[in-house]
Short mmCIF file of C-alpha atoms in Angstrom, two decimals:
data_model
loop_
_atom_site.label_atom_id
_atom_site.label_comp_id
_atom_site.label_asym_id
_atom_site.label_seq_id
_atom_site.Cartn_x
_atom_site.Cartn_y
_atom_site.Cartn_z
CA MET P 22 3.75 -11.43 -9.75
CA THR P 23 6.72 -13.15 -8.01
CA LYS P 24 9.79 -13.40 -10.22
CA ARG P 25 11.66 -16.70 -10.19
CA PRO P 26 15.47 -16.79 -10.68
CA ILE P 27 16.63 -16.63 -14.30
CA SER P 28 18.27 -19.84 -15.55
CA ILE P 29 21.14 -19.82 -18.07
CA LEU P 30 22.82 -22.53 -20.15
CA ILE P 31 26.37 -21.83 -21.40
CA VAL P 32 27.51 -23.92 -24.39
CA ASP P 33 31.24 -23.66 -25.26
CA ASP P 34 33.92 -26.23 -26.02
CA GLU P 35 36.59 -24.19 -24.17
CA PRO P 36 36.68 -25.21 -20.46
CA ILE P 37 38.16 -21.88 -19.33
CA VAL P 38 35.30 -19.93 -20.96
CA ARG P 39 32.66 -22.18 -19.40
CA GLU P 40 34.29 -21.95 -15.96
CA SER P 41 34.79 -18.18 -15.97
CA LEU P 42 31.26 -17.44 -17.16
CA GLN P 43 29.77 -19.95 -14.75
CA ASN P 44 31.53 -18.28 -11.83
CA TRP P 45 30.46 -14.81 -12.98
CA PHE P 46 26.78 -15.76 -13.31
CA ARG P 47 26.71 -17.61 -9.99
CA GLU P 48 28.07 -14.51 -8.25
CA GLU P 49 25.15 -12.63 -9.85
CA ASN P 50 22.72 -15.21 -8.35
CA TYR P 51 21.64 -16.81 -11.63
CA LEU P 52 20.84 -20.51 -11.98
CA VAL P 53 23.56 -21.64 -14.39
CA ASP P 54 24.52 -24.87 -16.15
CA VAL P 55 27.13 -25.64 -18.82
CA ALA P 56 27.57 -27.92 -21.85
CA ALA P 57 30.75 -28.62 -23.80
CA SER P 58 29.02 -29.31 -27.15
CA GLY P 59 25.82 -28.84 -29.07
CA LYS P 60 24.92 -32.50 -28.59
CA GLU P 61 25.36 -32.27 -24.80
CA ALA P 62 23.22 -29.09 -24.78
CA LEU P 63 20.38 -30.78 -26.70
CA ASP P 64 20.57 -33.79 -24.34
CA LYS P 65 20.15 -31.43 -21.38
CA LEU P 66 17.30 -29.68 -23.19
CA THR P 67 15.28 -32.91 -23.24
CA ARG P 68 15.23 -32.83 -19.43
CA GLN P 69 14.73 -29.14 -18.71
CA THR P 70 14.78 -25.71 -20.34
CA TRP P 71 16.46 -22.36 -19.61
CA ASP P 72 15.48 -18.72 -19.88
CA LEU P 73 18.75 -17.68 -21.54
CA PHE P 74 21.28 -19.51 -23.75
CA LEU P 75 24.89 -18.43 -24.42
CA LEU P 76 26.21 -20.32 -27.47
CA ASP P 77 29.69 -20.32 -28.90
CA ILE P 78 29.75 -20.04 -32.69
CA LYS P 79 32.72 -22.31 -33.37
CA MET P 80 32.42 -25.74 -31.82
CA PRO P 81 33.42 -29.18 -33.19
CA GLY P 82 30.54 -31.22 -34.56
CA MET P 83 27.49 -28.96 -34.24
CA ASP P 84 28.31 -25.23 -34.45
CA GLY P 85 26.42 -22.43 -32.69
CA LEU P 86 24.20 -21.57 -35.69
CA GLU P 87 22.94 -25.13 -36.07
CA LEU P 88 22.44 -25.45 -32.32
CA GLN P 89 20.46 -22.20 -32.31
CA ARG P 90 18.16 -23.52 -35.07
CA LYS P 91 17.52 -26.73 -33.12
CA ILE P 92 16.82 -24.82 -29.88
CA LYS P 93 14.41 -22.50 -31.69
CA GLN P 94 12.60 -25.51 -33.16
CA ILE P 95 12.01 -26.79 -29.62
CA HIS P 96 11.45 -23.38 -27.92
CA PRO P 97 10.66 -20.67 -30.51
CA SER P 98 10.75 -17.88 -27.89
CA ALA P 99 14.17 -18.89 -26.42
CA THR P 100 16.48 -15.93 -25.71
CA ILE P 101 19.91 -16.69 -27.22
CA ILE P 102 23.21 -14.76 -27.06
CA ILE P 103 25.92 -15.80 -29.52
CA MET P 104 29.59 -15.79 -28.41
CA THR P 105 32.14 -15.22 -31.15
CA ALA P 106 35.70 -14.13 -31.88
CA TYR P 107 36.50 -10.93 -33.79
CA ALA P 108 37.12 -12.95 -36.93
CA SER P 109 33.56 -14.31 -37.07
CA VAL P 110 31.47 -11.26 -36.21
CA GLU P 111 29.70 -11.54 -39.59
CA THR P 112 28.56 -15.04 -38.63
CA ALA P 113 27.23 -13.65 -35.33
CA VAL P 114 25.27 -11.02 -37.22
CA GLU P 115 23.83 -13.80 -39.37
CA ALA P 116 22.82 -15.59 -36.17
CA MET P 117 20.95 -12.47 -35.05
CA LYS P 118 19.07 -12.41 -38.34
CA GLN P 119 17.98 -15.96 -37.54
CA GLY P 120 16.63 -15.01 -34.13
CA ALA P 121 19.54 -14.52 -31.71
CA TYR P 122 18.96 -11.72 -29.20
CA ASP P 123 22.56 -10.32 -29.32
CA TYR P 124 26.20 -11.37 -29.52
CA LEU P 125 29.34 -11.11 -27.39
CA VAL P 126 32.87 -10.80 -28.79
CA LYS P 127 35.73 -12.77 -27.24
CA PRO P 128 37.67 -11.91 -25.20
CA PHE P 129 34.79 -10.50 -23.19
CA ASP P 130 34.74 -6.89 -22.10
CA PRO P 131 33.23 -7.05 -18.56
CA ASP P 132 31.06 -3.97 -19.21
CA ASP P 133 29.71 -5.42 -22.48
CA LEU P 134 29.05 -8.76 -20.81
CA GLU P 135 27.09 -7.16 -17.98
CA ARG P 136 25.13 -4.81 -20.24
CA ILE P 137 24.12 -7.40 -22.83
CA VAL P 138 23.30 -10.11 -20.31
CA HIS P 139 21.21 -7.78 -18.15
CA LYS P 140 19.26 -6.61 -21.21
CA ALA P 141 18.73 -10.20 -22.33
CA VAL P 142 17.62 -11.19 -18.84
CA GLU P 143 15.02 -8.40 -18.78
CA HIS P 144 13.84 -9.58 -22.19
CA ALA P 145 13.64 -13.20 -21.00
CA GLN P 146 11.80 -12.17 -17.83
CA LEU P 147 9.31 -10.18 -19.87
CA LEU P 148 8.66 -13.14 -22.18
CA SER P 149 8.36 -15.47 -19.16
CA GLU P 150 5.90 -13.17 -17.36
CA ASN P 151 3.87 -12.75 -20.54
CA ARG P 152 3.69 -16.53 -20.93
CA GLN P 153 2.52 -16.91 -17.33
CA LEU P 154 -0.09 -14.17 -17.79
CA ARG P 155 -1.32 -15.71 -21.04
CA ASP P 156 -1.65 -19.12 -19.38
CA LYS P 157 -3.69 -17.64 -16.54
CA ILE P 158 -5.85 -15.60 -18.91
CA GLU P 159 -6.62 -18.65 -21.04
CA GLU P 160 -7.49 -20.59 -17.90
CA MET P 161 -9.80 -17.87 -16.60
CA SER P 162 -11.28 -16.95 -19.99
CA ARG P 163 -13.17 -20.20 -19.87
CA PHE P 164 -15.48 -18.41 -17.42
CA HIS P 165 -16.97 -16.15 -20.10
CA GLN P 166 -14.12 -13.64 -20.41
CA ILE P 167 -14.05 -12.76 -16.71
CA ILE P 168 -10.43 -12.03 -15.82
CA GLY P 169 -9.35 -12.06 -12.18
CA GLN P 170 -7.43 -14.14 -9.69
CA SER P 171 -7.88 -11.94 -6.60
CA ALA P 172 -9.67 -13.38 -3.58
CA SER P 173 -12.61 -11.00 -4.10
CA MET P 174 -13.09 -12.06 -7.73
CA ARG P 175 -12.78 -15.74 -6.83
CA ARG P 176 -15.63 -15.20 -4.36
CA VAL P 177 -17.68 -13.53 -7.09
CA LEU P 178 -17.12 -16.46 -9.46
CA GLU P 179 -18.09 -18.91 -6.71
CA GLN P 180 -21.35 -16.96 -6.27
CA VAL P 181 -21.94 -17.01 -10.04
CA SER P 182 -21.47 -20.79 -10.10
CA LEU P 183 -23.80 -21.19 -7.13
CA VAL P 184 -26.67 -19.06 -8.42
CA ALA P 185 -26.40 -19.94 -12.13
CA ALA P 186 -27.79 -23.43 -11.55
CA SER P 187 -31.02 -22.01 -10.09
CA ASP P 188 -33.67 -19.70 -11.56
CA THR P 189 -33.31 -17.16 -8.75
CA THR P 190 -33.49 -13.42 -9.43
CA VAL P 191 -30.06 -11.84 -9.02
CA LEU P 192 -29.07 -8.27 -8.14
CA ILE P 193 -25.53 -7.29 -9.18
CA ARG P 194 -24.03 -4.29 -7.42
CA GLY P 195 -20.93 -2.37 -8.34
CA GLU P 196 -19.51 0.91 -9.60
CA SER P 197 -19.72 1.81 -13.27
CA GLY P 198 -17.19 -0.10 -15.32
CA THR P 199 -16.71 -3.02 -12.92
CA GLY P 200 -18.16 -5.59 -15.35
CA LYS P 201 -21.73 -6.11 -14.17
CA GLU P 202 -22.90 -7.09 -17.66
CA LEU P 203 -20.14 -9.72 -17.91
CA ILE P 204 -21.34 -11.25 -14.65
CA ALA P 205 -24.91 -11.30 -15.95
CA ARG P 206 -23.73 -13.01 -19.14
CA ALA P 207 -21.76 -15.53 -17.10
CA ILE P 208 -24.84 -16.37 -15.01
CA HIS P 209 -26.87 -16.85 -18.19
CA ALA P 210 -24.14 -18.88 -19.94
CA ASN P 211 -23.92 -21.30 -17.01
CA SER P 212 -27.68 -21.66 -16.53
CA ALA P 213 -30.23 -24.06 -17.99
CA ARG P 214 -31.47 -21.12 -20.12
CA ARG P 215 -28.14 -20.72 -21.93
CA TYR P 216 -29.50 -21.94 -25.29
CA MET P 217 -32.14 -19.21 -25.23
CA PRO P 218 -31.40 -15.47 -25.62
CA ILE P 219 -30.10 -13.04 -23.03
CA VAL P 220 -31.73 -9.65 -23.62
CA ILE P 221 -30.00 -6.55 -22.23
CA VAL P 222 -31.68 -3.24 -21.41
CA ASN P 223 -29.84 -0.16 -20.10
CA CYS P 224 -32.67 1.39 -18.10
CA GLY P 225 -30.66 4.51 -17.24
CA ALA P 226 -30.23 5.46 -20.89
CA LEU P 227 -33.97 5.53 -21.74
CA ALA P 228 -36.69 8.02 -20.88
CA GLU P 229 -39.72 6.60 -19.03
CA GLY P 230 -42.04 6.38 -22.04
CA VAL P 231 -39.37 4.88 -24.28
CA LEU P 232 -38.39 2.34 -21.60
CA GLU P 233 -42.03 1.25 -21.23
CA SER P 234 -42.31 0.63 -24.96
CA GLU P 235 -38.93 -1.15 -25.02
CA LEU P 236 -39.90 -3.50 -22.19
CA PHE P 237 -43.53 -4.22 -23.06
CA GLY P 238 -43.65 -3.61 -26.80
CA HIS P 239 -46.66 -1.92 -28.36
CA GLU P 240 -49.60 -2.47 -30.63
CA LYS P 241 -50.05 -0.72 -33.96
CA GLY P 242 -51.52 2.75 -33.37
CA ALA P 243 -50.82 2.72 -29.62
CA PHE P 244 -49.24 6.16 -29.94
CA THR P 245 -48.09 8.58 -32.60
CA GLY P 246 -45.47 6.86 -34.73
CA ALA P 247 -46.48 3.31 -33.71
CA GLN P 248 -47.06 2.12 -37.27
CA TYR P 249 -46.43 -1.55 -36.54
CA ARG P 250 -46.92 -4.05 -33.70
CA ARG P 251 -43.63 -4.49 -31.91
CA LYS P 252 -42.49 -7.08 -29.38
CA GLY P 253 -40.89 -5.83 -26.18
CA LYS P 254 -37.83 -7.09 -24.30
CA PHE P 255 -39.92 -9.27 -21.98
CA GLU P 256 -41.20 -11.26 -24.95
CA MET P 257 -37.78 -11.32 -26.62
CA ALA P 258 -36.30 -12.83 -23.45
CA ASP P 259 -38.97 -15.57 -23.28
CA GLY P 260 -37.24 -18.77 -22.22
CA GLY P 261 -33.98 -16.92 -21.55
CA THR P 262 -32.61 -14.16 -19.33
CA LEU P 263 -33.55 -10.47 -19.09
CA PHE P 264 -30.74 -8.23 -17.82
CA LEU P 265 -31.91 -4.83 -16.58
CA ASP P 266 -28.88 -2.58 -16.07
CA GLU P 267 -29.07 0.59 -13.97
CA ILE P 268 -32.30 -0.62 -12.33
CA GLY P 269 -31.97 2.13 -9.70
CA ASP P 270 -32.75 4.74 -12.37
CA ILE P 271 -36.25 3.56 -13.34
CA SER P 272 -39.30 5.66 -12.42
CA LEU P 273 -41.80 4.72 -9.71
CA LYS P 274 -44.40 3.95 -12.40
CA THR P 275 -42.03 1.56 -14.19
CA GLN P 276 -41.22 -0.01 -10.82
CA VAL P 277 -44.92 -0.79 -10.35
CA ASP P 278 -45.14 -2.27 -13.86
CA LEU P 279 -42.04 -4.39 -13.33
CA LEU P 280 -43.26 -5.66 -9.98
CA ARG P 281 -46.54 -6.76 -11.56
CA VAL P 282 -44.73 -8.69 -14.28
CA LEU P 283 -42.49 -10.41 -11.74
CA GLU P 284 -45.57 -11.50 -9.77
CA ASP P 285 -47.83 -12.51 -12.69
CA LYS P 286 -45.31 -13.48 -15.38
CA THR P 287 -47.74 -11.84 -17.79
CA ILE P 288 -47.47 -8.64 -19.80
CA TYR P 289 -49.69 -6.38 -21.87
CA ARG P 290 -48.21 -4.53 -24.82
CA VAL P 291 -48.68 -0.76 -24.77
CA GLY P 292 -52.12 -0.16 -26.30
CA GLY P 293 -53.03 -3.84 -26.06
CA ASN P 294 -55.59 -5.76 -24.01
CA THR P 295 -54.37 -9.32 -24.55
CA PRO P 296 -52.37 -10.89 -21.71
CA ILE P 297 -49.12 -12.45 -22.93
CA PRO P 298 -47.41 -15.04 -20.71
CA VAL P 299 -43.64 -14.66 -20.45
CA ASP P 300 -41.02 -16.95 -18.96
CA PHE P 301 -37.70 -15.25 -18.20
CA ARG P 302 -35.03 -15.16 -15.53
CA LEU P 303 -34.36 -11.64 -14.25
CA VAL P 304 -30.85 -10.36 -13.50
CA ALA P 305 -30.67 -6.69 -12.51
CA ALA P 306 -27.72 -4.42 -11.80
CA THR P 307 -27.14 -1.05 -10.22
CA ASN P 308 -24.42 1.32 -9.08
CA LYS P 309 -26.89 3.02 -6.73
CA ASN P 310 -27.49 2.44 -3.01
CA LEU P 311 -30.96 0.90 -3.28
CA GLU P 312 -31.44 0.82 0.51
CA ALA P 313 -30.94 4.58 0.62
CA LEU P 314 -33.37 5.05 -2.30
CA VAL P 315 -35.94 2.93 -0.44
CA ALA P 316 -35.46 5.08 2.68
CA GLU P 317 -35.99 8.19 0.52
CA GLN P 318 -39.10 6.55 -1.01
CA LYS P 319 -37.53 6.77 -4.47
CA PHE P 320 -37.50 2.99 -4.88
CA ARG P 321 -40.30 0.61 -3.92
CA GLU P 322 -39.49 -1.56 -0.94
CA ASP P 323 -41.50 -4.54 -2.29
CA LEU P 324 -39.63 -4.41 -5.61
CA TYR P 325 -36.32 -4.12 -3.76
CA TYR P 326 -37.01 -7.39 -1.93
CA ARG P 327 -38.10 -9.10 -5.17
CA LEU P 328 -34.83 -8.10 -6.82
CA ASN P 329 -32.51 -8.67 -3.90
CA VAL P 330 -33.10 -12.41 -3.56
CA PHE P 331 -29.44 -13.12 -4.31
CA SER P 332 -26.94 -10.25 -4.39
CA ILE P 333 -23.46 -10.18 -5.92
CA ALA P 334 -21.16 -7.24 -5.09
CA LEU P 335 -18.44 -6.51 -7.65
CA PRO P 336 -15.29 -4.95 -6.15
CA PRO P 337 -13.87 -1.80 -7.79
CA LEU P 338 -10.57 -2.26 -9.61
CA ARG P 339 -8.63 -0.26 -7.00
CA GLU P 340 -9.53 -2.97 -4.45
CA ARG P 341 -8.19 -5.82 -6.59
CA ARG P 342 -4.96 -4.41 -7.96
CA GLU P 343 -3.44 -7.88 -8.32
CA ASP P 344 -5.83 -8.41 -11.26
CA ILE P 345 -4.55 -5.35 -13.17
CA PRO P 346 -1.56 -7.12 -14.87
CA LEU P 347 -3.84 -9.94 -16.07
CA LEU P 348 -6.47 -7.55 -17.38
CA ALA P 349 -3.87 -5.28 -18.98
CA GLU P 350 -2.22 -8.22 -20.76
CA HIS P 351 -5.62 -9.50 -21.91
CA PHE P 352 -6.57 -6.13 -23.41
CA LEU P 353 -3.08 -5.68 -24.90
CA ARG P 354 -3.35 -8.98 -26.79
CA GLN P 355 -6.83 -8.08 -27.95
CA PHE P 356 -6.01 -4.60 -29.27
CA ALA P 357 -2.56 -5.49 -30.63
CA GLN P 358 -4.20 -8.22 -32.70
CA ASN P 359 -7.02 -5.94 -33.83
CA MET P 360 -4.59 -3.18 -34.85
CA ASN P 361 -2.02 -5.66 -36.24
CA LYS P 362 0.79 -4.20 -34.10
CA PRO P 363 3.70 -6.41 -32.84
CA ILE P 364 3.54 -5.29 -29.19
CA HIS P 365 4.64 -8.02 -26.80
CA GLY P 366 4.16 -6.55 -23.31
CA PHE P 367 4.63 -3.67 -20.89
CA ALA P 368 7.81 -1.98 -19.70
CA THR P 369 8.29 -2.43 -15.97
CA ASP P 370 7.60 1.27 -15.24
CA ALA P 371 4.44 1.23 -17.35
CA MET P 372 3.03 -1.78 -15.52
CA HIS P 373 3.93 -0.13 -12.19
CA MET P 374 1.93 2.95 -13.23
CA LEU P 375 -1.05 0.81 -14.21
CA CYS P 376 -0.98 -0.90 -10.81
CA GLN P 377 -0.65 2.38 -8.87
CA TYR P 378 -3.41 4.32 -10.64
CA ASP P 379 -6.80 4.45 -8.84
CA TRP P 380 -9.04 3.72 -11.89
CA PRO P 381 -12.21 5.67 -11.07
CA GLY P 382 -13.70 4.23 -14.29
CA ASN P 383 -12.69 0.69 -13.25
CA VAL P 384 -12.12 -2.08 -15.83
CA ARG P 385 -13.73 -0.09 -18.64
CA GLU P 386 -11.30 2.77 -18.06
CA LEU P 387 -8.37 0.33 -18.03
CA GLN P 388 -9.57 -1.18 -21.30
CA ASN P 389 -9.76 2.26 -22.92
CA ALA P 390 -6.31 3.21 -21.57
CA ILE P 391 -4.76 0.07 -23.09
CA GLU P 392 -6.51 0.66 -26.41
CA ARG P 393 -5.05 4.16 -26.55
CA ALA P 394 -1.60 2.92 -25.48
CA VAL P 395 -1.57 0.28 -28.24
CA LEU P 396 -2.65 2.93 -30.73
CA VAL P 397 0.18 5.38 -29.91
CA CYS P 398 2.90 2.81 -29.09
CA LYS P 399 5.79 2.89 -31.58
CA GLY P 400 7.91 0.07 -30.15
CA SER P 401 7.49 -3.54 -29.11
CA THR P 402 6.51 -2.74 -25.49
CA ILE P 403 4.09 -0.27 -23.90
CA GLU P 404 6.11 2.54 -22.26
CA PRO P 405 4.94 4.99 -19.53
CA SER P 406 4.67 7.78 -22.13
CA ASP P 407 2.10 5.68 -24.03
CA LEU P 408 -0.34 5.74 -21.10
CA PRO P 409 -2.97 8.51 -20.90
CA PHE P 410 -2.24 9.48 -17.29
CA GLN P 411 0.54 10.05 -14.78
CA VAL P 412 0.67 8.54 -11.31
CA ASN P 413 1.11 11.07 -8.53
CA ASN P 414 3.12 9.50 -5.72
CA GLY P 415 3.16 12.67 -3.66
CA PRO P 416 0.47 14.08 -1.36
CA SER P 417 -2.99 14.15 -2.91
CA PRO P 418 -3.85 17.50 -4.51
CA VAL P 419 -7.55 16.70 -4.17
CA PRO P 420 -9.34 18.95 -1.71
CA GLY P 421 -10.84 16.70 0.96
CA GLN P 422 -10.16 13.02 1.40
CA SER P 423 -13.44 11.30 0.50
CA LEU P 424 -13.87 9.07 -2.54
CA ALA P 425 -16.55 11.43 -3.85
CA ASP P 426 -14.07 14.34 -3.66
CA MET P 427 -11.52 12.36 -5.65
CA GLU P 428 -14.08 11.31 -8.26
CA ARG P 429 -15.39 14.87 -8.62
CA HIS P 430 -11.87 16.23 -8.99
CA HIS P 431 -10.89 13.59 -11.56
CA ILE P 432 -14.01 14.06 -13.69
CA LEU P 433 -13.57 17.83 -13.66
CA ARG P 434 -9.90 17.48 -14.68
CA VAL P 435 -10.78 15.19 -17.61
CA LEU P 436 -13.57 17.55 -18.73
CA GLN P 437 -11.16 20.49 -18.67
CA GLN P 438 -8.54 18.51 -20.58
CA THR P 439 -11.02 17.72 -23.35
CA GLY P 440 -12.58 21.17 -23.45
CA TRP P 441 -15.82 19.68 -22.07
CA ASN P 442 -16.17 17.27 -24.96
CA ILE P 443 -18.65 14.85 -23.34
CA SER P 444 -18.06 11.92 -25.70
CA GLN P 445 -14.28 12.12 -25.42
CA SER P 446 -14.41 12.61 -21.65
CA ALA P 447 -16.74 9.65 -21.17
CA ARG P 448 -14.40 7.51 -23.28
CA LEU P 449 -11.32 8.51 -21.25
CA LEU P 450 -13.18 7.90 -17.99
CA GLY P 451 -14.43 4.52 -19.18
CA ILE P 452 -18.10 5.33 -18.62
CA ASP P 453 -21.02 6.03 -20.94
CA ARG P 454 -22.35 9.50 -21.73
CA VAL P 455 -25.48 9.10 -19.63
CA THR P 456 -23.44 8.15 -16.58
CA LEU P 457 -21.14 11.11 -17.16
CA TYR P 458 -24.10 13.50 -17.43
CA ASN P 459 -25.50 12.08 -14.19
CA LYS P 460 -22.16 12.61 -12.42
CA ILE P 461 -21.85 16.16 -13.78
CA LYS P 462 -25.32 16.85 -12.38
CA ARG P 463 -24.58 15.10 -9.07
CA TYR P 464 -21.35 17.02 -8.49
CA HIS P 465 -22.78 20.33 -9.80
CA LEU P 466 -19.93 20.68 -12.27
CA ARG P 467 -20.01 23.80 -14.42
CA ARG P 468 -17.91 24.85 -17.37
CA GLU P 469 -15.99 28.01 -16.60
CA PRO P 470 -16.58 30.80 -19.16
CA THR P 471 -13.61 31.42 -21.45
#
């Protein structure tokens, strides 16, 4: 985010103080204005505002304390430094209790002036950046909690707007943790079916027999343990949207069953003989290369074409780093509120680390990292030590240069750090347990004997 120059208003009835401070701040490239009284300052405040205020305590008419109260009524988050003589330090302390950021004692020590002003400027910049981020988040949250201002995410949202108005089948592609379910929900929420349910099925988490029963339902006595008739997801989604996540993991038999439903819009419950008409819009998602699966005859070509009518590709987080500050701020607000912790933002170094990290678990991993940071944070800002990783700016220690090598190395490192605790590792990586098991199998990872 581009930082604009910090603006400062100096309020003091002594011309020599105003002039000397004005010259000092201008040499430091601040935007600076002056007022000789509280009334003049409030008049100026009706026309513009400033990031930082320097107020003298003793002024004729309206003193610094009263002026501070009036400024805070207009701008509650204003950053204010009180200027005082030795004799009125107690009054300055009282001003700090009422919301002043700090105080300066006249005559000014140049080192104190520089130190306090620079700290206050950093504080004002942080508040300003947080306000800008909050404004953007509120603007973008109107699109069903999808956060992103990068060019790639704007294209995705344009595609969502385009396809939502139709009843077309949609295939969402993207790595684990990129937000495929959010996109599906956004399509549903902006469609004519939005007043009917959206039903979500994670196909990769269910065995073939269980998935069949989940999708089609079953009749009483259809199999051992089927004590009651049960509706399936197709029926539950009638009139609405059915979202099938991890569609690349379903068996060839289930692919045949799904293809038949898409063609006939009719189902039979497991163990049943009565055709049941269903009316649903299908949105599917996968992190697999379906074209490669078709070439390997692991995925039906006819089903692939039925699903791939309109395709949306979600970019991984490492390819849209400009969205990381917005997402991080969004999650910080969410978790700070949930945990009732007064955390206002990120230290500059911490945000730099967030933007430099590669995020193999994508947005889900970022969300988990912020949740942990809020949990362990003891101050009012997230510091680098609160984050669950370190950014390596040196040469990559990963053997090989491919993305798969990096992912394999990162997963193995997390598993070793957690003592191969699958649940904890999946949480740190920002993926579910099934996905982690699949990656362990894919990369042939083995726990070394102790």
